[in-house]
Amino acid sequence: MRTKSQLERRLRSEISGEVLFDRFSRGRYATDASFYQIMPAGVVVPRTMDEALRALSVARDAARKVTPRGGGTSQCGQTINDGIVIDFSKYLNRIISLDLERRTCVVEPGIVLDDLNRQLKKHGLWFPVDVSTASRATIGGMAGNNSCGGRSLRYGTMRDNTLSMQAALADGTLMRFGEVPRDLSGVEAPEQGIQLFRDMLALGEREAQEITERFPKVQRRVGGYNLDALTPRNTPNNMAHLLVGSEGTLAFTTKVELKLWPVIRNRVLGVCHFGSFYEAMDATQHLVKLKPIAVELVDRTMIALGREIAMFVPVIGAAVRGDPDALLLVEFAEEDQDENLRRLKQLSELMGDLGFGWNNPTRKWGGVVEITDPALQTSIAEFRAAGLNVMMSMKEAGKPVSFVEDCAVPLPHLADYTDRLNAVFRKHGTSGTMYAHASEGCLHVRPVLNLKLEKDVHAMRAIAEEAFAMVREYKGSHSGEHGDGIVRSEFHEPMFGARIVADFKEVKQRFDPEGVLNPGKIVDAPKMDDRSLFRYPPDYRVAELKTVLDWSGYPGAGGGFQGAVEMCNNNGTCRKLEGGVMCPSYRATRDEMHVTRGRANTLRLAISGQLGPDALCSDEMMETLELCVSCKACRRECPVGVDMAKMKIEVLAARAAKHGLTLRDRLVGYLPRYADLAARFAPLANWRNDSPVLRRLFERFAGISAKRALPAFRRDVFRPESDAMGPQDGREVVLFTDTFNRIYERENLDAALRVLVAGGYRVHMPRPASGKRPLCCGRTFLSAGLVEKARAELDRLVTTYAPFAARGVPIIGLEPSCLLTLRDELLSLRQDDTAKAVSAHALLFEEFVSREAKAGRLRLPLGPIAGTALLHGHCHQKSFDAFKPVEAVLRLVPELKVEIIQSSCCGMAGAFGYGTETYEASMEMAELSLLPAVRRADGTTLIVADGTSCRHQIADGAQRNALHAAQVLAMSLDRAQSDQNPSPLAKDVLNG
């Protein structure tokens, strides 16, 4: 058993928030979005700001370093250290005050930018430092790095929009940092605070000439401390601007006062195409003269990688013409939309004046694709914002590495700088990716390197030194957006000179004489290529491990499992709180352990031996994965494709092999084997639901929550009268009768069968080629880690369906989790042509129906049945881009208005919602948006959900019966056939 240190015991006694000193928790906070890793001594997640300050005091008494942390998305190693990490993001995330008249607000440092802007939007305001990580970046972290965002051309940097800050010095003294007169008259602060301000202003006056000469004259200068905020020319001096960009090294921020702006109401986008990257960079200096609010670069590599990521394929298809070497996204957002359109026209004219045309040779090939549709503009912005993750989606061992990530040079030099930089990359045997803020001369530049190799680490050092020398030559800044951290701090002396660096050290010493606050950043930094600080240090090894699924698309041990796990770059897209599905457990808990990034980090540390022997099969690993609902959202929404649902199967399989199965694992996994027998004795099998005693016994011995009623078995299971139904000459389809609908909700299969037959299709329901047991996809076995049992079930299914797939017959299923197993896990278990053919022909019912309707082959007489349908999408439908067809099918029903619930996972997720230890989390997920939306719907509204689990969660949590889309079509079919005598099903639903 782990022994608690005196520091841990004291923190636990004084703080009600989380105090995390175990190896697994510390490992999850050992990395950020950089390539560094430093294991902290412990982590504190305070519930109140008083607790945060108490943690600072306790750590200081124990002579421990303190590092404040927000979203943990820093790319330079700012948020990692070997002391105590204090996480503000979970609880300290409120708007404290909002002044609409002055357009200001005061916030806690842990509030996420997107969350802040969602709350401001109803007032017509926003905070415009729109960083690409807005869905997870906290205001405190943005202040710490002096973030800039894509529209800084119009709105400026974090420094420009920070009015004041409240912060504690390392000794706990709480002070307000804001505008002060140089004589400090009227400033309210403790005496030591007044003296600190006096000393800083004196430093600014003393060094004013040196600051003027040595600080780069570009807006994107975020390196070092902002000493220019202290000079007499900046009177009145804003002391908060000294803290902005200080990376938590000077003071401990507790409040931030922000300047707000009116929301953008109108905008247009010109996608400028270039056949030559050099010409694109050279043109930027001319395009900015049209006064856009942003000019963002997308290079050839990013376009190519985006075309391989499902969620970005449509937007690239709509916005990109031909095969450009670079795109410049030029955005206009004046209040008058006519003015925006006029400037968009001027943009096309200017491109022509610069010699570009669609019919020109490569160097001058190009033109403008005009984007006025707001939805497409948003999609393009999301693609650009995902630039980092898109670039990191390369599956090979080498990855684009951030260290010359955001140097900034004056625009007239941008083309020459990038051209010379590419030559440097070639000299060292690599190439680079470039994208982002062309309008500011600040590109996200990443050479592709494998930092597990010593030679590539040497190349990184050489590239950094040569690149920074070029930046100095052009009078630019070697740190133009993401701060200094470990990556750039050591290079301050050649950038600013020895005298300014001595001033930086003086500031740090004056604020934090004992070096408590995040030391090693900005001053007294380690070498950027110190491999002992790397995520992959010299002794990093992953021993060969046996895996059960196919990971051959990735490098490394376990047939590529290592490479798949290491794809996570820690950028934290999975921490978003709205939009899409990922990650439902994090949205419910806001806990780093329960987010895809946290799980991936834990897996990496486990397989590399950093969490002790047998960590992969440990109880701590199972706790890490416990709230993963296998929604598969990360498979689609994580831009680097971290598939945690698939990885969880590997862990479950390894644990089952080592420790065996629990009773619940057996009850869930073997359900298809005993379901028909239980159905024959349905009253007895359902007795548990009606007996409080049996409910308690199931909870105690099987881990099934007494608060849940299990799905009820029924005697009238679905058993088709023949192997095929419908007209003999009808187009052939196969109906996959999955276990859940066959045993529990046969009316869905009945409805689908009726619709397909009415549509003129010949519906096959073939019996298994061997044995009498009905076909199954193996999903329940996979959820218990019984991969070989699942493989056996899929083998039976493939053998049975293979003849149909061979002649191109669609294989249609109703339950998303079952049918989509044929498109996903089947191909991780079998790679033969027969399995691939079955997989290729597998379609959800709605996918098939919408495809037939679009092709004009669907002949269904449908009648009106209701005014509104409220639609919830199954996670797997969304993951496989199969949700839009559900909406399309429902819109076939006359007069039916379809409203989509903007929901993440329903929270039931197969057996997850029935677990004793996961029931509460299940309900928290459902209460985020799904259940409140259903409760708001009136009794005449149809509730539609295709997932068995989703329907049960809605029934449990909102006491409403949800329908499969097949039932909705069947009801509409009934109404068309006989308005006077609708079916009993239609009567029941229409009567509420």
Coordinates of N, CA and C in Angstrom, one line a residue, residues 506-590:
E506 N 16.0 39.6 -12.6 CA 15.7 40.6 -11.5 C 14.2 40.6 -11.2
V507 N 13.4 40.6 -12.2 CA 11.9 40.6 -12.0 C 11.5 39.3 -11.3
K508 N 12.0 38.2 -11.8 CA 11.7 36.9 -11.1 C 12.1 36.9 -9.7
Q509 N 13.3 37.3 -9.4 CA 13.8 37.3 -8.0 C 13.0 38.3 -7.2
R510 N 12.6 39.4 -7.7 CA 11.8 40.4 -6.9 C 10.4 39.8 -6.6
F511 N 9.8 39.2 -7.5 CA 8.5 38.6 -7.3 C 8.5 37.4 -6.5
D512 N 9.5 36.5 -6.7 CA 9.4 35.1 -6.2 C 10.8 34.7 -5.7
P513 N 11.3 35.3 -4.7 CA 12.7 35.1 -4.3 C 13.1 33.7 -3.9
E514 N 12.1 32.9 -3.5 CA 12.4 31.5 -3.2 C 12.2 30.5 -4.3
G515 N 11.8 31.0 -5.5 CA 11.7 30.2 -6.7 C 10.6 29.2 -6.5
V516 N 9.4 29.6 -5.9 CA 8.3 28.6 -5.7 C 7.5 28.5 -7.0
L517 N 7.3 29.6 -7.7 CA 6.2 29.6 -8.8 C 6.8 29.1 -10.1
N518 N 6.5 27.9 -10.5 CA 6.8 27.4 -11.8 C 8.2 27.7 -12.3
P519 N 9.2 27.4 -11.5 CA 10.6 27.7 -12.0 C 11.0 27.0 -13.2
G520 N 12.1 27.5 -13.9 CA 12.6 26.8 -15.1 C 12.0 27.3 -16.3
K521 N 11.1 28.3 -16.2 CA 10.5 28.9 -17.4 C 10.9 30.4 -17.5
I522 N 11.2 30.9 -18.6 CA 11.6 32.2 -18.9 C 13.0 32.5 -18.4
V523 N 13.3 32.2 -17.1 CA 14.6 32.4 -16.6 C 15.1 31.1 -16.0
D524 N 16.4 30.9 -16.0 CA 17.1 29.7 -15.4 C 16.5 28.4 -16.0
A525 N 16.3 28.4 -17.3 CA 15.7 27.3 -17.9 C 16.7 26.2 -18.2
P526 N 16.2 25.0 -18.3 CA 17.1 23.9 -18.8 C 17.3 24.0 -20.3
K527 N 18.2 23.1 -20.8 CA 18.4 23.1 -22.2 C 17.1 22.5 -22.9
M528 N 16.8 23.1 -24.0 CA 15.5 22.6 -24.7 C 15.7 21.2 -25.2
D529 N 16.9 20.7 -25.4 CA 17.1 19.3 -25.9 C 17.6 18.4 -24.8
D530 N 17.3 18.7 -23.5 CA 17.6 17.8 -22.4 C 16.7 16.6 -22.5
R531 N 17.2 15.5 -23.0 CA 16.3 14.3 -23.2 C 15.7 13.7 -21.9
S532 N 16.3 14.0 -20.8 CA 15.7 13.5 -19.6 C 14.4 14.1 -19.3
L533 N 14.1 15.2 -19.9 CA 12.8 15.9 -19.7 C 11.8 15.5 -20.8
F534 N 12.1 14.7 -21.8 CA 11.3 14.4 -22.9 C 10.2 13.3 -22.5
R535 N 9.1 13.4 -23.2 CA 8.1 12.3 -23.1 C 8.7 11.0 -23.5
Y536 N 9.6 11.0 -24.4 CA 10.3 9.8 -24.8 C 11.8 9.9 -24.5
P537 N 12.2 9.7 -23.2 CA 13.6 9.9 -22.8 C 14.4 8.8 -23.4
P538 N 15.8 8.8 -23.3 CA 16.6 7.8 -23.9 C 16.3 6.4 -23.4
D539 N 15.8 6.2 -22.2 CA 15.5 4.8 -21.7 C 14.1 4.4 -22.0
Y540 N 13.4 5.2 -22.8 CA 12.0 4.8 -23.1 C 11.9 3.5 -23.9
R541 N 11.2 2.6 -23.4 CA 11.0 1.3 -24.1 C 9.6 0.8 -23.9
V542 N 9.1 0.1 -24.9 CA 7.8 -0.6 -24.8 C 8.1 -2.1 -25.1
A543 N 8.0 -2.9 -24.1 CA 8.2 -4.3 -24.4 C 7.1 -4.9 -25.3
E544 N 7.5 -5.9 -26.0 CA 6.5 -6.6 -26.9 C 5.4 -7.1 -26.1
L545 N 4.2 -6.9 -26.6 CA 3.0 -7.3 -25.9 C 2.0 -8.0 -26.9
K546 N 1.3 -8.9 -26.3 CA 0.3 -9.7 -27.2 C -1.0 -8.9 -27.3
T547 N -1.4 -8.6 -28.5 CA -2.7 -7.9 -28.7 C -3.7 -8.8 -29.4
V548 N -5.0 -8.4 -29.3 CA -6.0 -9.3 -29.9 C -6.7 -8.6 -31.1
L549 N -6.4 -7.4 -31.4 CA -7.0 -6.7 -32.5 C -5.9 -6.2 -33.5
D550 N -6.3 -5.8 -34.7 CA -5.3 -5.4 -35.7 C -4.9 -4.0 -35.5
W551 N -3.6 -3.7 -35.3 CA -3.1 -2.3 -35.1 C -2.1 -2.1 -36.2
S552 N -2.1 -2.8 -37.3 CA -1.0 -2.8 -38.2 C -0.8 -1.4 -39.0
G553 N -1.8 -0.5 -38.8 CA -1.6 0.8 -39.5 C -0.7 1.7 -38.7
Y554 N -0.2 1.2 -37.6 CA 0.7 2.0 -36.7 C 2.0 1.3 -36.5
P555 N 3.1 2.1 -36.1 CA 4.4 1.4 -35.8 C 4.4 1.0 -34.3
G556 N 5.4 0.2 -34.0 CA 5.7 0.0 -32.6 C 5.2 -1.4 -32.1
A557 N 5.4 -1.6 -30.8 CA 5.1 -2.9 -30.2 C 3.6 -3.3 -30.2
G558 N 3.4 -4.5 -30.0 CA 2.0 -5.0 -29.9 C 1.3 -4.9 -31.3
G559 N 2.1 -5.1 -32.4 CA 1.6 -5.0 -33.7 C 1.1 -3.7 -34.1
G560 N 1.7 -2.6 -33.4 CA 1.3 -1.3 -33.7 C 0.4 -0.6 -32.6
F561 N 0.1 -1.4 -31.6 CA -0.7 -0.8 -30.5 C 0.0 0.3 -29.8
Q562 N 1.3 0.2 -29.7 CA 2.2 1.3 -29.1 C 2.0 2.6 -29.9
G563 N 2.1 2.5 -31.3 CA 2.0 3.6 -32.1 C 0.6 4.3 -32.0
A564 N -0.4 3.4 -31.9 CA -1.8 4.0 -31.8 C -2.0 4.7 -30.5
V565 N -1.4 4.2 -29.4 CA -1.5 4.9 -28.1 C -0.8 6.2 -28.2
E566 N 0.4 6.2 -28.8 CA 1.3 7.4 -28.8 C 0.8 8.4 -29.8
M567 N -0.3 8.2 -30.5 CA -0.8 9.2 -31.4 C -1.3 10.4 -30.6
C568 N -1.8 10.2 -29.4 CA -2.3 11.3 -28.6 C -1.2 12.3 -28.4
N569 N -1.4 13.5 -28.8 CA -0.4 14.6 -28.6 C -0.7 15.5 -27.5
N570 N -1.8 15.2 -26.7 CA -2.2 16.0 -25.5 C -2.8 17.3 -25.8
N571 N -3.2 17.6 -27.1 CA -3.7 18.9 -27.4 C -5.1 19.1 -26.8
G572 N -5.8 18.0 -26.4 CA -7.0 18.2 -25.6 C -8.3 18.5 -26.3
T573 N -8.4 18.1 -27.6 CA -9.7 18.3 -28.2 C -10.8 17.6 -27.5
C574 N -10.5 16.5 -26.9 CA -11.4 15.7 -26.1 C -12.0 16.4 -24.9
R575 N -11.4 17.5 -24.5 CA -11.9 18.2 -23.3 C -13.0 19.3 -23.7
K576 N -13.4 19.3 -24.9 CA -14.5 20.3 -25.3 C -15.8 19.9 -24.6
L577 N -16.5 20.9 -24.2 CA -17.7 20.8 -23.4 C -19.0 20.8 -24.2
E578 N -19.0 21.2 -25.4 CA -20.2 21.2 -26.3 C -19.8 20.9 -27.7
G579 N -20.7 20.5 -28.5 CA -20.5 20.2 -29.9 C -20.0 18.8 -30.1
G580 N -20.5 18.0 -31.0 CA -20.1 16.7 -31.2 C -20.5 15.8 -30.0
V581 N -19.8 14.7 -29.8 CA -20.1 13.8 -28.8 C -18.9 13.6 -27.8
M582 N -17.7 13.7 -28.2 CA -16.5 13.5 -27.4 C -16.3 14.6 -26.4
C583 N -16.0 14.3 -25.2 CA -15.9 13.0 -24.5 C -17.0 13.0 -23.4
P584 N -18.0 12.1 -23.5 CA -19.1 12.3 -22.6 C -18.8 12.1 -21.1
S585 N -17.8 11.3 -20.8 CA -17.5 11.1 -19.4 C -16.8 12.3 -18.9
Y586 N -16.0 13.0 -19.7 CA -15.3 14.2 -19.2 C -16.4 15.3 -19.0
R587 N -17.3 15.4 -19.9 CA -18.4 16.4 -19.8 C -19.1 16.3 -18.5
A588 N -19.3 15.0 -18.1 CA -20.0 14.8 -16.8 C -19.2 15.0 -15.6
T589 N -17.9 14.7 -15.7 CA -17.0 14.7 -14.5 C -16.0 15.9 -14.5
R590 N -15.6 16.3 -15.7 CA -14.5 17.3 -15.8 C -13.2 16.9 -15.1

